[in-house]
Coordinates of N, CA and C in Angstrom, one line a residue:
M67 N 2.8 2.2 -3.8 CA 3.1 0.0 -3.4 C 4.0 0.2 -3.3
V68 N 4.7 -0.7 -2.2 CA 6.3 -1.4 -2.6 C 6.1 -2.7 -1.9
R69 N 6.8 -3.1 -3.0 CA 7.0 -4.5 -3.2 C 8.6 -4.7 -2.2
Y70 N 8.3 -5.8 -1.5 CA 9.1 -6.2 -0.5 C 9.5 -7.6 -0.4
R71 N 10.8 -8.1 0.2 CA 11.0 -9.3 0.2 C 10.7 -9.7 1.6
I72 N 9.6 -11.2 2.0 CA 9.6 -11.8 2.9 C 10.5 -13.3 3.4
D73 N 9.9 -14.0 4.5 CA 10.6 -15.1 3.8 C 10.3 -15.9 2.9
D74 N 9.0 -16.4 2.6 CA 8.7 -16.9 2.0 C 8.3 -16.5 0.5
G75 N 9.1 -15.2 0.1 CA 8.9 -14.5 -1.1 C 8.8 -13.0 -1.1
L76 N 7.7 -12.6 -1.9 CA 7.8 -11.5 -2.1 C 6.4 -10.6 -1.4
T77 N 5.6 -9.6 -0.7 CA 4.8 -9.2 -0.4 C 4.5 -7.6 -1.0
D78 N 3.3 -7.2 -1.3 CA 2.9 -5.8 -1.6 C 2.9 -5.5 0.1
A79 N 3.0 -3.8 0.2 CA 2.5 -3.0 0.9 C 1.4 -1.7 0.4
L80 N 0.4 -1.3 0.1 CA -0.4 -0.7 -0.4 C -1.2 0.3 0.1
G81 N -0.6 1.6 0.2 CA -1.1 2.4 0.8 C 0.0 3.4 0.3
Y82 N -0.3 4.5 1.8 CA 0.0 5.7 1.6 C 1.3 6.0 1.8
L83 N 2.6 6.5 1.5 CA 4.4 6.5 1.5 C 4.1 7.9 3.0
V84 N 4.5 7.3 4.3 CA 4.3 8.7 5.3 C 5.7 8.7 6.0
E85 N 6.8 8.0 5.5 CA 7.9 8.4 6.2 C 9.2 7.6 5.4
T86 N 9.6 7.9 5.6 CA 11.7 7.6 5.0 C 12.6 8.2 6.2
T87 N 13.6 7.2 6.4 CA 14.7 7.3 7.3 C 15.8 6.9 6.3
E88 N 16.8 6.9 6.9 CA 18.2 6.1 6.1 C 17.7 4.5 6.1
G89 N 17.0 3.9 6.8 CA 17.2 2.5 6.6 C 15.7 1.9 6.9
F90 N 14.8 2.8 6.7 CA 13.3 2.1 6.4 C 12.3 3.0 5.5
C91 N 11.2 2.7 5.1 CA 10.4 3.3 5.1 C 9.1 2.9 5.6
T92 N 8.2 3.7 5.9 CA 6.9 3.3 6.1 C 5.2 3.6 5.5
V93 N 4.7 2.8 5.4 CA 3.6 2.8 4.5 C 1.8 2.7 5.4
R94 N 1.2 4.0 4.8 CA 0.6 3.3 6.1 C -0.7 2.9 4.8
T95 N -1.5 1.6 5.3 CA -2.0 0.8 4.7 C -3.5 0.9 5.0
R96 N -4.6 0.2 5.1 CA -5.9 0.5 5.5 C -5.9 -0.1 6.5
T97 N -5.4 -1.5 7.2 CA -5.1 -1.8 8.3 C -4.1 -1.1 9.6
A98 N -3.2 -1.0 9.3 CA -1.7 -0.3 9.9 C -1.0 0.4 8.7
D99 N 0.2 0.7 10.2 CA 1.3 1.8 9.3 C 2.3 0.2 9.4
V100 N 2.9 0.1 8.1 CA 3.9 -1.2 8.0 C 5.1 -0.6 7.9
E101 N 6.2 -0.6 8.5 CA 7.8 -0.2 8.1 C 8.3 -1.5 7.6
I102 N 9.1 -0.6 6.8 CA 10.1 -1.8 5.8 C 11.1 -1.7 5.7
P103 N 12.1 -2.4 6.1 CA 14.0 -2.3 5.9 C 14.0 -2.0 4.6
L104 N 14.7 -0.6 3.8 CA 14.5 -0.2 2.6 C 15.6 -1.6 2.2
D105 N 16.4 -2.4 2.7 CA 17.4 -3.6 1.8 C 16.7 -4.4 1.5
M106 N 14.9 -4.5 2.3 CA 14.4 -5.5 2.0 C 13.4 -5.0 0.3
V107 N 13.1 -3.7 0.3 CA 12.4 -3.7 -1.0 C 12.7 -3.8 -1.7
M108 N 12.3 -4.1 -3.3 CA 12.8 -4.5 -4.5 C 12.1 -3.9 -5.7
A109 N 11.0 -3.0 -5.0 CA 10.0 -2.1 -6.1 C 9.3 -1.2 -5.6
A110 N 9.0 -0.5 -6.2 CA 7.8 1.1 -5.7 C 7.3 2.1 -6.8
K111 N 6.3 2.3 -6.5 CA 5.5 2.6 -7.4 C 4.4 3.5 -6.8
E112 N 3.9 4.9 -7.9 CA 2.9 5.5 -7.1 C 2.1 4.9 -7.8
V113 N 0.6 4.6 -7.2 CA -0.4 4.1 -7.9 C -1.8 4.8 -7.6
P114 N -2.7 4.4 -8.7 CA -3.8 5.8 -8.9 C -4.8 5.7 -7.8
P115 N -5.4 6.7 -7.0 CA -6.2 6.1 -6.0 C -7.5 5.5 -6.6
P116 N -8.1 4.7 -5.7 CA -9.4 3.9 -6.7 C -10.6 4.8 -7.0
P117 N -11.2 4.6 -7.8 CA -12.2 5.0 -8.6 C -13.5 5.2 -7.6
P118 N -13.7 6.1 -7.6 CA -15.0 6.4 -6.7 C -15.9 5.0 -6.7
R119 N -16.8 5.0 -5.9 CA -17.8 4.2 -5.6 C -18.8 4.5 -6.5
R120 N -19.5 3.5 -7.1 CA -20.6 3.7 -7.9 C -21.5 3.9 -6.9
Q121 N -22.6 5.1 -7.4 CA -24.2 5.1 -6.2 C -25.1 3.9 -7.7
G122 N -25.9 3.2 -6.0 CA -26.7 1.8 -6.4 C -28.2 2.7 -7.4
V123 N -28.5 1.7 -7.9 CA -29.7 2.5 -8.5 C -31.1 2.2 -8.7
R124 N -31.2 3.0 -8.2 CA -33.0 2.3 -7.5 C -33.8 2.4 -8.6
V125 N -35.0 1.8 -8.3 CA -36.0 1.3 -9.3 C -36.9 2.1 -8.9
A126 N -38.2 2.9 -9.5 CA -39.2 3.6 -8.8 C -40.3 2.5 -9.0
N127 N -41.2 2.2 -8.1 CA -41.9 1.3 -8.2 C -43.8 1.6 -8.2

């Protein structure tokens, strides 16, 4: 997760860090790769993966 500044305040990019360069980092979110200038980054941390989905319970008739 990378929290960074935007015009209206702050936003988060939640996904996998796939690249860092001298001035940018790239986070792969569910919908797209987000390239974020490092001078806009306020915080970053590793977030654990979501728990596995629970299987639905089937009721015998």
